[in-house]
mmCIF file of C-alpha atoms and ligand atoms in Angstrom:
data_model
loop_
_atom_site.group_PDB
_atom_site.id
_atom_site.type_symbol
_atom_site.label_atom_id
_atom_site.label_comp_id
_atom_site.label_asym_id
_atom_site.label_seq_id
_atom_site.Cartn_x
_atom_site.Cartn_y
_atom_site.Cartn_z
ATOM 1 C CA MET A 1 -4.452 20.886 -13.986
ATOM 2 C CA ILE A 2 -3.338 24.141 -15.514
ATOM 3 C CA ALA A 3 -5.136 25.485 -18.584
ATOM 4 C CA SER A 4 -3.182 24.985 -21.778
ATOM 5 C CA LEU A 5 -3.523 28.726 -22.437
ATOM 6 C CA MET A 6 -1.403 30.217 -19.667
ATOM 7 C CA PRO A 7 -3.712 31.715 -17.047
ATOM 8 C CA ASN A 8 -1.960 35.088 -16.703
ATOM 9 C CA TYR A 9 -5.139 37.096 -17.392
ATOM 10 C CA ASN A 10 -8.486 37.376 -15.641
ATOM 11 C CA ARG A 11 -10.529 36.966 -18.811
ATOM 12 C CA ILE A 12 -14.222 37.840 -19.020
ATOM 13 C CA ASP A 13 -16.143 34.774 -20.185
ATOM 14 C CA ILE A 14 -17.161 36.126 -23.600
ATOM 15 C CA SER A 15 -15.687 35.416 -27.016
ATOM 16 C CA PHE A 16 -16.512 37.279 -30.186
ATOM 17 C CA SER A 17 -17.269 35.868 -33.604
ATOM 18 C CA HIS A 18 -16.854 39.129 -35.500
ATOM 19 C CA GLY A 19 -17.119 42.882 -35.395
ATOM 20 C CA GLU A 20 -18.815 45.592 -37.422
ATOM 21 C CA GLY A 21 -17.465 49.091 -36.894
ATOM 22 C CA VAL A 22 -17.895 49.987 -33.217
ATOM 23 C CA TRP A 23 -19.870 46.787 -32.555
ATOM 24 C CA LEU A 24 -18.577 43.390 -31.471
ATOM 25 C CA VAL A 25 -20.811 40.339 -31.845
ATOM 26 C CA ALA A 26 -20.384 37.524 -29.336
ATOM 27 C CA ASP A 27 -20.501 33.844 -30.247
ATOM 28 C CA ASP A 28 -23.927 33.652 -28.608
ATOM 29 C CA GLY A 29 -25.217 36.513 -30.786
ATOM 30 C CA ARG A 30 -25.137 39.299 -28.162
ATOM 31 C CA ARG A 31 -24.058 42.650 -29.603
ATOM 32 C CA PHE A 32 -21.744 44.957 -27.650
ATOM 33 C CA LEU A 33 -20.844 48.590 -28.257
ATOM 34 C CA ASP A 34 -17.070 48.448 -28.038
ATOM 35 C CA PHE A 35 -15.853 51.453 -26.037
ATOM 36 C CA GLY A 36 -12.740 49.540 -24.978
ATOM 37 C CA ALA A 37 -11.465 49.037 -28.543
ATOM 38 C CA GLY A 38 -9.054 46.298 -27.477
ATOM 39 C CA ILE A 39 -7.587 48.717 -24.909
ATOM 40 C CA ALA A 40 -7.471 51.808 -27.128
ATOM 41 C CA THR A 41 -6.119 49.854 -30.064
ATOM 42 C CA SER A 42 -8.814 49.141 -32.675
ATOM 43 C CA ALA A 43 -8.629 52.725 -33.942
ATOM 44 C CA LEU A 44 -10.774 52.042 -37.017
ATOM 45 C CA GLY A 45 -13.144 49.683 -35.239
ATOM 46 C CA HIS A 46 -13.782 46.171 -36.517
ATOM 47 C CA GLY A 47 -14.025 44.983 -40.101
ATOM 48 C CA HIS A 48 -12.962 48.364 -41.534
ATOM 49 C CA ALA A 49 -13.001 47.975 -45.309
ATOM 50 C CA GLY A 50 -9.809 49.936 -46.049
ATOM 51 C CA LEU A 51 -7.792 48.270 -43.299
ATOM 52 C CA THR A 52 -8.942 44.712 -43.994
ATOM 53 C CA ARG A 53 -8.362 45.177 -47.751
ATOM 54 C CA ALA A 54 -4.854 46.547 -47.165
ATOM 55 C CA ILE A 55 -3.991 43.618 -44.872
ATOM 56 C CA ALA A 56 -5.490 40.999 -47.190
ATOM 57 C CA GLU A 57 -3.803 42.395 -50.304
ATOM 58 C CA GLN A 58 -0.422 42.726 -48.595
ATOM 59 C CA ALA A 59 -0.696 39.256 -47.025
ATOM 60 C CA ALA A 60 -1.348 37.770 -50.455
ATOM 61 C CA ARG A 61 1.751 39.514 -51.871
ATOM 62 C CA VAL A 62 4.347 39.185 -49.115
ATOM 63 C CA ILE A 63 4.021 39.134 -45.331
ATOM 64 C CA HIS A 64 7.593 39.185 -44.117
ATOM 65 C CA VAL A 65 11.055 39.622 -45.614
ATOM 66 C CA SER A 66 13.179 40.683 -42.558
ATOM 67 C CA ASN A 67 15.089 43.888 -42.097
ATOM 68 C CA LEU A 68 17.945 42.568 -44.223
ATOM 69 C CA TYR A 69 16.161 44.214 -47.162
ATOM 70 C CA ARG A 70 14.367 47.437 -47.967
ATOM 71 C CA VAL A 71 10.714 47.479 -46.977
ATOM 72 C CA PRO A 72 8.864 50.087 -49.096
ATOM 73 C CA GLN A 73 5.736 49.908 -46.923
ATOM 74 C CA ALA A 74 7.854 50.833 -43.883
ATOM 75 C CA GLU A 75 9.665 53.600 -45.770
ATOM 76 C CA ARG A 76 6.323 55.090 -46.781
ATOM 77 C CA LEU A 77 4.824 54.829 -43.294
ATOM 78 C CA ALA A 78 7.924 56.383 -41.715
ATOM 79 C CA ALA A 79 7.908 59.260 -44.210
ATOM 80 C CA ARG A 80 4.245 59.965 -43.497
ATOM 81 C CA LEU A 81 4.794 59.918 -39.713
ATOM 82 C CA VAL A 82 7.798 62.233 -40.069
ATOM 83 C CA ASP A 83 5.796 64.624 -42.259
ATOM 84 C CA ALA A 84 2.962 64.702 -39.732
ATOM 85 C CA SER A 85 5.024 65.019 -36.530
ATOM 86 C CA PHE A 86 8.026 66.633 -34.834
ATOM 87 C CA GLY A 87 10.135 63.600 -35.780
ATOM 88 C CA ASP A 88 12.933 63.145 -38.293
ATOM 89 C CA SER A 89 13.172 59.353 -38.336
ATOM 90 C CA VAL A 90 11.195 56.276 -37.248
ATOM 91 C CA PHE A 91 12.097 52.800 -35.944
ATOM 92 C CA PHE A 92 9.322 50.204 -36.138
ATOM 93 C CA CYS A 93 8.752 47.403 -33.643
ATOM 94 C CA ASN A 94 5.784 45.310 -32.540
ATOM 95 C CA SER A 95 4.479 46.734 -29.289
ATOM 96 C CA GLY A 96 4.430 49.638 -26.895
ATOM 97 C CA ALA A 97 6.916 48.078 -24.503
ATOM 98 C CA GLU A 98 9.365 47.540 -27.358
ATOM 99 C CA ALA A 99 8.940 51.129 -28.520
ATOM 100 C CA ASN A 100 9.781 52.323 -25.009
ATOM 101 C CA GLU A 101 12.773 49.971 -24.811
ATOM 102 C CA ALA A 102 14.048 51.456 -28.067
ATOM 103 C CA LEU A 103 13.467 54.964 -26.725
ATOM 104 C CA VAL A 104 15.406 54.356 -23.501
ATOM 105 C CA LYS A 105 18.210 52.587 -25.361
ATOM 106 C CA ALA A 106 18.399 55.481 -27.825
ATOM 107 C CA PHE A 107 18.548 57.999 -24.949
ATOM 108 C CA ARG A 108 21.394 56.128 -23.267
ATOM 109 C CA LYS A 109 23.261 55.719 -26.545
ATOM 110 C CA THR A 110 22.810 59.387 -27.463
ATOM 111 C CA MET A 111 24.452 60.331 -24.180
ATOM 112 C CA ALA A 112 27.197 57.726 -24.559
ATOM 113 C CA ASP A 113 27.930 58.932 -28.105
ATOM 114 C CA ALA A 114 28.163 62.484 -26.748
ATOM 115 C CA GLY A 115 30.890 61.310 -24.329
ATOM 116 C CA LYS A 116 28.568 61.196 -21.303
ATOM 117 C CA PRO A 117 27.984 57.491 -20.631
ATOM 118 C CA GLU A 118 27.471 58.280 -16.945
ATOM 119 C CA ARG A 119 24.178 59.892 -17.961
ATOM 120 C CA TYR A 120 21.985 56.816 -18.229
ATOM 121 C CA ARG A 121 19.064 57.354 -15.870
ATOM 122 C CA VAL A 122 15.544 58.251 -16.972
ATOM 123 C CA ILE A 123 13.050 60.086 -14.785
ATOM 124 C CA CYS A 124 9.509 58.678 -14.960
ATOM 125 C CA ALA A 125 6.280 59.647 -13.231
ATOM 126 C CA ASP A 126 4.331 57.932 -10.487
ATOM 127 C CA GLY A 127 1.195 56.332 -11.923
ATOM 128 C CA ALA A 128 2.927 55.656 -15.243
ATOM 129 C CA PHE A 129 2.632 52.547 -17.344
ATOM 130 C CA HIS A 130 5.342 51.788 -19.888
ATOM 131 C CA GLY A 131 4.959 48.052 -20.515
ATOM 132 C CA ARG A 132 5.851 44.625 -19.183
ATOM 133 C CA THR A 133 9.446 43.909 -20.202
ATOM 134 C CA LEU A 134 11.959 43.806 -17.360
ATOM 135 C CA ALA A 135 13.164 47.334 -18.067
ATOM 136 C CA MET A 136 9.673 48.702 -18.593
ATOM 137 C CA ILE A 137 8.257 47.351 -15.339
ATOM 138 C CA SER A 138 11.121 49.252 -13.728
ATOM 139 C CA ALA A 139 10.285 52.371 -15.749
ATOM 140 C CA THR A 140 6.664 51.911 -14.680
ATOM 141 C CA GLY A 141 7.818 51.632 -11.098
ATOM 142 C CA ASN A 142 4.508 50.314 -9.775
ATOM 143 C CA ALA A 143 5.147 47.774 -6.996
ATOM 144 C CA LYS A 144 2.218 45.678 -8.267
ATOM 145 C CA TYR A 145 3.949 44.963 -11.594
ATOM 146 C CA LEU A 146 7.412 44.509 -10.066
ATOM 147 C CA ALA A 147 6.380 42.051 -7.346
ATOM 148 C CA GLY A 148 8.291 38.801 -7.699
ATOM 149 C CA PHE A 149 10.285 39.970 -10.717
ATOM 150 C CA GLY A 150 13.156 41.638 -8.875
ATOM 151 C CA PRO A 151 15.747 42.881 -8.884
ATOM 152 C CA ALA A 152 14.399 45.902 -10.758
ATOM 153 C CA VAL A 153 16.429 47.068 -13.741
ATOM 154 C CA ASP A 154 18.570 49.997 -12.642
ATOM 155 C CA GLY A 155 18.260 53.391 -14.271
ATOM 156 C CA PHE A 156 14.792 54.730 -13.523
ATOM 157 C CA ASP A 157 13.811 57.381 -10.992
ATOM 158 C CA HIS A 158 10.244 58.268 -10.087
ATOM 159 C CA VAL A 159 8.628 61.555 -9.207
ATOM 160 C CA PRO A 160 5.022 62.621 -8.605
ATOM 161 C CA PHE A 161 3.115 63.254 -11.879
ATOM 162 C CA ASN A 162 2.295 66.860 -12.808
ATOM 163 C CA ASN A 163 4.798 68.207 -10.248
ATOM 164 C CA LEU A 164 7.525 70.154 -12.013
ATOM 165 C CA ASN A 165 9.460 71.082 -8.870
ATOM 166 C CA ALA A 166 9.724 67.419 -7.878
ATOM 167 C CA LEU A 167 10.962 66.558 -11.357
ATOM 168 C CA ARG A 168 13.574 69.309 -11.404
ATOM 169 C CA ASP A 169 14.765 68.237 -7.933
ATOM 170 C CA ALA A 170 15.253 64.664 -9.180
ATOM 171 C CA ILE A 171 17.686 65.670 -11.964
ATOM 172 C CA THR A 172 21.252 64.570 -11.208
ATOM 173 C CA PRO A 173 24.516 64.346 -13.207
ATOM 174 C CA ALA A 174 23.438 60.752 -14.018
ATOM 175 C CA THR A 175 20.160 61.787 -15.683
ATOM 176 C CA ALA A 176 19.872 61.152 -19.431
ATOM 177 C CA GLY A 177 16.242 62.039 -19.942
ATOM 178 C CA ILE A 178 12.608 62.116 -18.982
ATOM 179 C CA LEU A 179 9.820 59.750 -20.066
ATOM 180 C CA VAL A 180 6.230 60.797 -19.419
ATOM 181 C CA GLU A 181 2.775 59.990 -20.838
ATOM 182 C CA PRO A 182 0.954 63.192 -21.880
ATOM 183 C CA ILE A 183 -2.172 61.389 -20.638
ATOM 184 C CA GLN A 184 -1.599 58.479 -18.295
ATOM 185 C CA GLY A 185 -3.798 55.642 -19.522
ATOM 186 C CA GLU A 186 -3.444 52.599 -17.275
ATOM 187 C CA GLY A 187 -2.829 54.955 -14.342
ATOM 188 C CA GLY A 188 -6.417 56.218 -14.664
ATOM 189 C CA VAL A 189 -6.752 58.576 -17.639
ATOM 190 C CA ARG A 190 -4.788 61.298 -15.886
ATOM 191 C CA PRO A 191 -3.881 64.177 -18.242
ATOM 192 C CA ALA A 192 -0.623 66.055 -17.816
ATOM 193 C CA GLN A 193 -1.206 69.775 -17.443
ATOM 194 C CA ILE A 194 -0.187 71.802 -20.477
ATOM 195 C CA GLU A 195 2.164 73.873 -18.302
ATOM 196 C CA TYR A 196 3.732 70.679 -16.971
ATOM 197 C CA LEU A 197 4.534 69.434 -20.477
ATOM 198 C CA ARG A 198 6.012 72.836 -21.353
ATOM 199 C CA GLY A 199 7.982 72.810 -18.109
ATOM 200 C CA LEU A 200 9.394 69.369 -18.949
ATOM 201 C CA ARG A 201 10.690 70.731 -22.247
ATOM 202 C CA ALA A 202 12.211 73.732 -20.500
ATOM 203 C CA ALA A 203 13.860 71.543 -17.833
ATOM 204 C CA ALA A 204 15.247 69.183 -20.465
ATOM 205 C CA ASP A 205 16.715 72.132 -22.382
ATOM 206 C CA GLU A 206 18.115 73.746 -19.255
ATOM 207 C CA PHE A 207 19.872 70.599 -18.019
ATOM 208 C CA GLY A 208 20.807 69.115 -21.410
ATOM 209 C CA LEU A 209 18.434 66.150 -21.066
ATOM 210 C CA LEU A 210 16.383 64.271 -23.633
ATOM 211 C CA LEU A 211 12.609 64.482 -23.418
ATOM 212 C CA GLY A 212 10.512 61.430 -24.282
ATOM 213 C CA PHE A 213 6.764 61.140 -24.453
ATOM 214 C CA ASP A 214 5.075 57.759 -24.198
ATOM 215 C CA GLU A 215 2.127 58.097 -26.575
ATOM 216 C CA VAL A 216 1.494 54.386 -26.861
ATOM 217 C CA GLN A 217 -2.069 54.904 -25.681
ATOM 218 C CA CYS A 218 -2.835 58.626 -26.091
ATOM 219 C CA GLY A 219 -1.226 59.008 -29.514
ATOM 220 C CA MET A 220 -2.324 58.276 -33.086
ATOM 221 C CA GLY A 221 -5.280 60.636 -33.087
ATOM 222 C CA ARG A 222 -6.986 59.604 -29.871
ATOM 223 C CA THR A 223 -7.093 63.122 -28.406
ATOM 224 C CA GLY A 224 -7.934 64.901 -31.660
ATOM 225 C CA ARG A 225 -4.330 65.629 -32.612
ATOM 226 C CA LEU A 226 -2.062 63.008 -34.148
ATOM 227 C CA PHE A 227 -0.083 63.146 -30.892
ATOM 228 C CA ALA A 228 -1.408 64.381 -27.559
ATOM 229 C CA HIS A 229 1.643 66.525 -26.743
ATOM 230 C CA GLU A 230 0.780 68.741 -29.714
ATOM 231 C CA TRP A 231 -1.895 70.391 -27.563
ATOM 232 C CA ALA A 232 0.942 71.803 -25.416
ATOM 233 C CA GLY A 233 2.836 73.162 -28.408
ATOM 234 C CA VAL A 234 6.107 71.514 -27.384
ATOM 235 C CA ALA A 235 8.080 68.794 -29.138
ATOM 236 C CA PRO A 236 9.835 65.898 -27.438
ATOM 237 C CA ASP A 237 13.180 64.507 -28.618
ATOM 238 C CA ALA A 238 11.568 61.097 -29.020
ATOM 239 C CA LEU A 239 8.148 59.523 -28.768
ATOM 240 C CA SER A 240 6.942 55.951 -28.456
ATOM 241 C CA THR A 241 3.657 54.883 -29.960
ATOM 242 C CA ALA A 242 1.813 51.591 -30.639
ATOM 243 C CA LYS A 243 -1.783 50.438 -30.018
ATOM 244 C CA GLY A 244 -3.847 52.453 -32.534
ATOM 245 C CA ILE A 245 -1.047 52.763 -35.098
ATOM 246 C CA GLY A 246 -1.824 49.350 -36.602
ATOM 247 C CA GLY A 247 -5.568 49.457 -35.969
ATOM 248 C CA GLY A 248 -5.231 46.184 -34.036
ATOM 249 C CA PHE A 249 -2.406 44.708 -36.064
ATOM 250 C CA PRO A 250 0.733 44.522 -33.862
ATOM 251 C CA LEU A 251 2.922 47.545 -34.638
ATOM 252 C CA GLY A 252 4.896 49.980 -32.532
ATOM 253 C CA ALA A 253 7.142 52.900 -33.371
ATOM 254 C CA LEU A 254 9.872 55.069 -31.957
ATOM 255 C CA ILE A 255 9.699 58.494 -33.594
ATOM 256 C CA ALA A 256 12.805 60.554 -32.889
ATOM 257 C CA ASN A 257 14.517 63.762 -33.831
ATOM 258 C CA GLU A 258 17.752 63.465 -35.772
ATOM 259 C CA THR A 259 20.028 63.673 -32.722
ATOM 260 C CA VAL A 260 18.388 60.700 -31.005
ATOM 261 C CA ALA A 261 17.784 58.741 -34.212
ATOM 262 C CA ARG A 262 21.463 58.918 -35.148
ATOM 263 C CA ALA A 263 22.313 56.913 -32.014
ATOM 264 C CA LEU A 264 20.722 53.763 -33.423
ATOM 265 C CA VAL A 265 23.371 52.871 -36.002
ATOM 266 C CA PRO A 266 23.339 49.490 -37.794
ATOM 267 C CA GLY A 267 23.965 46.677 -35.345
ATOM 268 C CA SER A 268 22.989 48.703 -32.275
ATOM 269 C CA HIS A 269 19.318 47.770 -32.164
ATOM 270 C CA GLY A 270 16.912 45.649 -34.172
ATOM 271 C CA THR A 271 13.996 43.262 -34.421
ATOM 272 C CA THR A 272 12.961 40.351 -36.619
ATOM 273 C CA PHE A 273 9.313 41.252 -37.119
ATOM 274 C CA GLY A 274 9.296 45.019 -36.550
ATOM 275 C CA GLY A 275 8.274 47.073 -39.569
ATOM 276 C CA ASN A 276 7.428 44.124 -41.774
ATOM 277 C CA PRO A 277 5.393 44.710 -44.960
ATOM 278 C CA LEU A 278 2.130 43.450 -43.468
ATOM 279 C CA ALA A 279 2.278 45.504 -40.269
ATOM 280 C CA CYS A 280 3.242 48.612 -42.222
ATOM 281 C CA ALA A 281 0.458 48.071 -44.766
ATOM 282 C CA ALA A 282 -1.903 48.115 -41.789
ATOM 283 C CA GLY A 283 -0.213 51.246 -40.448
ATOM 284 C CA ASN A 284 -0.545 53.013 -43.797
ATOM 285 C CA ALA A 285 -4.235 52.083 -44.011
ATOM 286 C CA VAL A 286 -4.801 53.555 -40.531
ATOM 287 C CA LEU A 287 -3.009 56.759 -41.534
ATOM 288 C CA ASP A 288 -5.167 56.995 -44.686
ATOM 289 C CA VAL A 289 -8.104 57.520 -42.328
ATOM 290 C CA VAL A 290 -6.513 59.396 -39.440
ATOM 291 C CA LEU A 291 -4.668 61.914 -41.639
ATOM 292 C CA ALA A 292 -7.582 62.462 -44.047
ATOM 293 C CA PRO A 293 -8.529 66.164 -44.072
ATOM 294 C CA GLY A 294 -10.873 67.005 -41.206
ATOM 295 C CA PHE A 295 -10.722 63.610 -39.476
ATOM 296 C CA LEU A 296 -8.801 64.740 -36.386
ATOM 297 C CA ASP A 297 -10.968 67.856 -36.009
ATOM 298 C CA ASP A 298 -13.937 65.540 -36.125
ATOM 299 C CA VAL A 299 -12.413 63.382 -33.362
ATOM 300 C CA THR A 300 -12.160 66.579 -31.296
ATOM 301 C CA ARG A 301 -15.796 67.460 -32.051
ATOM 302 C CA ARG A 302 -17.133 63.980 -31.272
ATOM 303 C CA GLY A 303 -14.871 63.811 -28.201
ATOM 304 C CA ALA A 304 -16.405 67.050 -26.916
ATOM 305 C CA ARG A 305 -19.914 65.652 -27.400
ATOM 306 C CA PHE A 306 -18.917 62.501 -25.514
ATOM 307 C CA ARG A 307 -17.319 64.561 -22.763
ATOM 308 C CA SER A 308 -20.340 66.764 -22.182
ATOM 309 C CA GLY A 309 -22.567 63.676 -22.115
ATOM 310 C CA LEU A 310 -20.268 62.069 -19.537
ATOM 311 C CA GLU A 311 -20.321 65.199 -17.408
ATOM 312 C CA ALA A 312 -24.116 65.223 -17.461
ATOM 313 C CA LEU A 313 -24.083 61.520 -16.558
ATOM 314 C CA ALA A 314 -21.724 62.100 -13.616
ATOM 315 C CA HIS A 315 -23.915 64.992 -12.505
ATOM 316 C CA ARG A 316 -27.004 62.725 -12.572
ATOM 317 C CA HIS A 317 -25.256 59.923 -10.679
ATOM 318 C CA PRO A 318 -22.882 61.521 -8.146
ATOM 319 C CA ASP A 319 -23.151 58.389 -6.001
ATOM 320 C CA VAL A 320 -21.624 56.336 -8.847
ATOM 321 C CA PHE A 321 -19.273 58.792 -10.631
ATOM 322 C CA SER A 322 -17.224 61.487 -8.922
ATOM 323 C CA ALA A 323 -15.406 63.067 -11.890
ATOM 324 C CA VAL A 324 -14.734 62.918 -15.617
ATOM 325 C CA ARG A 325 -11.285 63.441 -17.108
ATOM 326 C CA GLY A 326 -9.408 62.918 -20.328
ATOM 327 C CA GLN A 327 -9.311 64.417 -23.783
ATOM 328 C CA GLY A 328 -10.974 63.694 -27.100
ATOM 329 C CA LEU A 329 -11.919 60.029 -27.372
ATOM 330 C CA MET A 330 -9.830 59.070 -24.330
ATOM 331 C CA GLN A 331 -12.132 59.653 -21.390
ATOM 332 C CA GLY A 332 -12.213 58.319 -17.859
ATOM 333 C CA LEU A 333 -15.028 58.223 -15.338
ATOM 334 C CA VAL A 334 -13.708 58.334 -11.797
ATOM 335 C CA CYS A 335 -15.999 55.941 -9.948
ATOM 336 C CA ALA A 336 -17.465 56.365 -6.494
ATOM 337 C CA VAL A 337 -18.185 52.613 -6.356
ATOM 338 C CA PRO A 338 -15.658 49.940 -7.412
ATOM 339 C CA ASN A 339 -14.830 50.489 -11.105
ATOM 340 C CA THR A 340 -15.011 46.741 -11.730
ATOM 341 C CA GLU A 341 -18.629 46.809 -10.554
ATOM 342 C CA VAL A 342 -19.407 49.582 -13.060
ATOM 343 C CA GLN A 343 -17.547 47.692 -15.776
ATOM 344 C CA SER A 344 -19.678 44.588 -15.102
ATOM 345 C CA ALA A 345 -22.849 46.695 -15.123
ATOM 346 C CA CYS A 346 -21.764 48.181 -18.494
ATOM 347 C CA LEU A 347 -21.266 44.664 -19.815
ATOM 348 C CA ALA A 348 -24.783 43.764 -18.719
ATOM 349 C CA GLU A 349 -25.973 46.845 -20.645
ATOM 350 C CA GLY A 350 -24.086 45.730 -23.755
ATOM 351 C CA LEU A 351 -21.207 48.197 -23.452
ATOM 352 C CA LEU A 352 -17.530 47.236 -23.348
ATOM 353 C CA SER A 353 -15.205 49.443 -21.296
ATOM 354 C CA VAL A 354 -11.833 49.020 -19.583
ATOM 355 C CA ALA A 355 -10.985 49.435 -15.921
ATOM 356 C CA ALA A 356 -7.961 51.614 -15.161
ATOM 357 C CA GLY A 357 -5.996 52.660 -12.067
ATOM 358 C CA ASP A 358 -7.314 55.167 -9.556
ATOM 359 C CA ASN A 359 -10.759 53.465 -9.668
ATOM 360 C CA VAL A 360 -11.419 54.807 -13.166
ATOM 361 C CA LEU A 361 -13.600 53.376 -15.930
ATOM 362 C CA ARG A 362 -11.804 53.982 -19.226
ATOM 363 C CA LEU A 363 -13.816 54.774 -22.340
ATOM 364 C CA VAL A 364 -11.701 54.688 -25.482
ATOM 365 C CA PRO A 365 -13.941 53.898 -28.468
ATOM 366 C CA PRO A 366 -12.671 53.402 -32.004
ATOM 367 C CA LEU A 367 -11.868 56.792 -33.540
ATOM 368 C CA ILE A 368 -14.567 56.202 -36.163
ATOM 369 C CA VAL A 369 -17.361 56.164 -33.555
ATOM 370 C CA THR A 370 -20.407 58.159 -34.691
ATOM 371 C CA GLU A 371 -22.463 60.667 -32.725
ATOM 372 C CA SER A 372 -25.372 58.268 -32.485
ATOM 373 C CA GLU A 373 -23.077 55.516 -31.185
ATOM 374 C CA ILE A 374 -21.747 57.955 -28.584
ATOM 375 C CA ASP A 375 -25.319 58.729 -27.551
ATOM 376 C CA ALA A 376 -26.120 55.004 -27.387
ATOM 377 C CA ALA A 377 -23.087 54.438 -25.154
ATOM 378 C CA LEU A 378 -24.183 57.276 -22.869
ATOM 379 C CA GLU A 379 -27.606 55.650 -22.532
ATOM 380 C CA ARG A 380 -26.003 52.343 -21.642
ATOM 381 C CA LEU A 381 -23.751 54.071 -19.114
ATOM 382 C CA ASP A 382 -26.862 55.571 -17.564
ATOM 383 C CA GLY A 383 -28.351 52.085 -17.329
ATOM 384 C CA ALA A 384 -25.115 50.809 -15.794
ATOM 385 C CA ALA A 385 -25.128 53.615 -13.219
ATOM 386 C CA ARG A 386 -28.688 52.669 -12.229
ATOM 387 C CA ARG A 387 -27.584 49.070 -11.775
ATOM 388 C CA CYS A 388 -24.782 50.233 -9.482
ATOM 389 C CA LYS A 389 -26.876 52.337 -7.147
ATOM 390 C CA PRO A 390 -26.958 50.767 -3.719
ATOM 391 C CA GLY A 391 -30.422 49.322 -3.104
ATOM 392 C CA LEU A 392 -31.510 49.641 -6.713
ATOM 393 C CA TYR A 393 -29.106 47.071 -7.984
ATOM 394 C CA ALA A 394 -31.280 44.086 -7.140
ATOM 395 C CA ASP A 395 -34.278 45.587 -9.008
ATOM 396 C CA ALA A 396 -32.331 46.704 -12.046
ATOM 397 C CA ALA A 397 -30.596 43.368 -12.382
ATOM 398 C CA LYS A 398 -33.887 41.454 -12.573
HETATM 399 N N1 PLP B 1 2.897 52.571 -22.689
HETATM 400 C C1 PLP B 1 1.618 52.889 -22.452
HETATM 401 C C2 PLP B 1 1.267 54.314 -22.164
HETATM 402 C C3 PLP B 1 0.627 51.899 -22.476
HETATM 403 O O1 PLP B 1 -0.638 52.230 -22.225
HETATM 404 C C4 PLP B 1 1.007 50.572 -22.759
HETATM 405 C C5 PLP B 1 -0.003 49.496 -22.769
HETATM 406 O O2 PLP B 1 -1.062 49.603 -22.218
HETATM 407 C C6 PLP B 1 2.346 50.288 -23.009
HETATM 408 C C7 PLP B 1 3.259 51.311 -22.973
HETATM 409 C C8 PLP B 1 2.783 48.895 -23.332
HETATM 410 O O3 PLP B 1 2.331 48.562 -24.592
HETATM 411 P P1 PLP B 1 2.309 47.009 -25.053
HETATM 412 O O4 PLP B 1 1.290 46.318 -24.214
HETATM 413 O O5 PLP B 1 1.923 47.088 -26.513
HETATM 414 O O6 PLP B 1 3.683 46.489 -24.855
#
């Protein structure tokens, strides 16, 4: 008989009673250092006083009113995101996939409004992940996610990541834009080269295309800048973000420049829940922390400490880890043994992590992680590496 909760995930057999900062406490009392953060989502960790107060106070006042009315919490959050980014206007939704859907729709509509409806295709990168809706599994392009769900939605072309010549060669008179993650997350914490991001902007300008960055995972402070593309010093025409923006409360956003934002006129796109008072109260509470003076510089500093510790770890255990990559508090260990084996060993050491593509172990702690928690995670990773060494595993596991 099938489980009443649909079995579409391979869940680890642990459930948590509560969390405290970077720690999650299991029902059986075991304490885990959470370097998965709900897949790069619990930006402020667990039980954060400011975030929980904002949610509780807003929930007691009003949770939902619909987008038939003004929502001051959304207006404030949008204004703050515009002030802090390249963007001129923001559309709120509930997830990363929805933010990408809005982005692609806005790109198509911008072209149609400009009298070029034949320009509807979007170029995406191999190794990308853009979400699980029908259009976004096509944008993702990975056969694993498309299997059984065909036919694929038309309108997406794929080129090798970090290869500017391949991207320029793929541009046709039907191309509307480009959608790329500045750091591929699910694909295995693969950073785009700075020159690649700059080259994307130049190609978009040269061919009259729209440039979109998917910062669902790498955005909202994770790399030490509010958005990861800022390191390259180029601005997209539109950006999707989600995950960390609500600190674990479902919230997504399309941030766009005026040209793209003007395409989404009343009636053209919408959502029941997106941008409701509760979600936006959460978003504002996250921004209170992330935009506080010095916070992002501190993410960079703590990220650098984590990175050098990971490099030393990989150096000590070359038979378990072959490389380290990522930026800030979005780091990946390329594994020389199956990443799922390392993930299980981490779990046994009391450390939560997330497997990613390319045999990578993803380490994406809450942005509030302290230096001593980073050091504790590095110790646990060392213990996990020892467990994974062929021959030693049996001893270590005793
Ligand atoms: N885009 C990127 C880069 C992601 O990492 C994800 C989720 O992992 C998504 C889009 C989809 O987001 P969601 O699961 O919130 O729909």
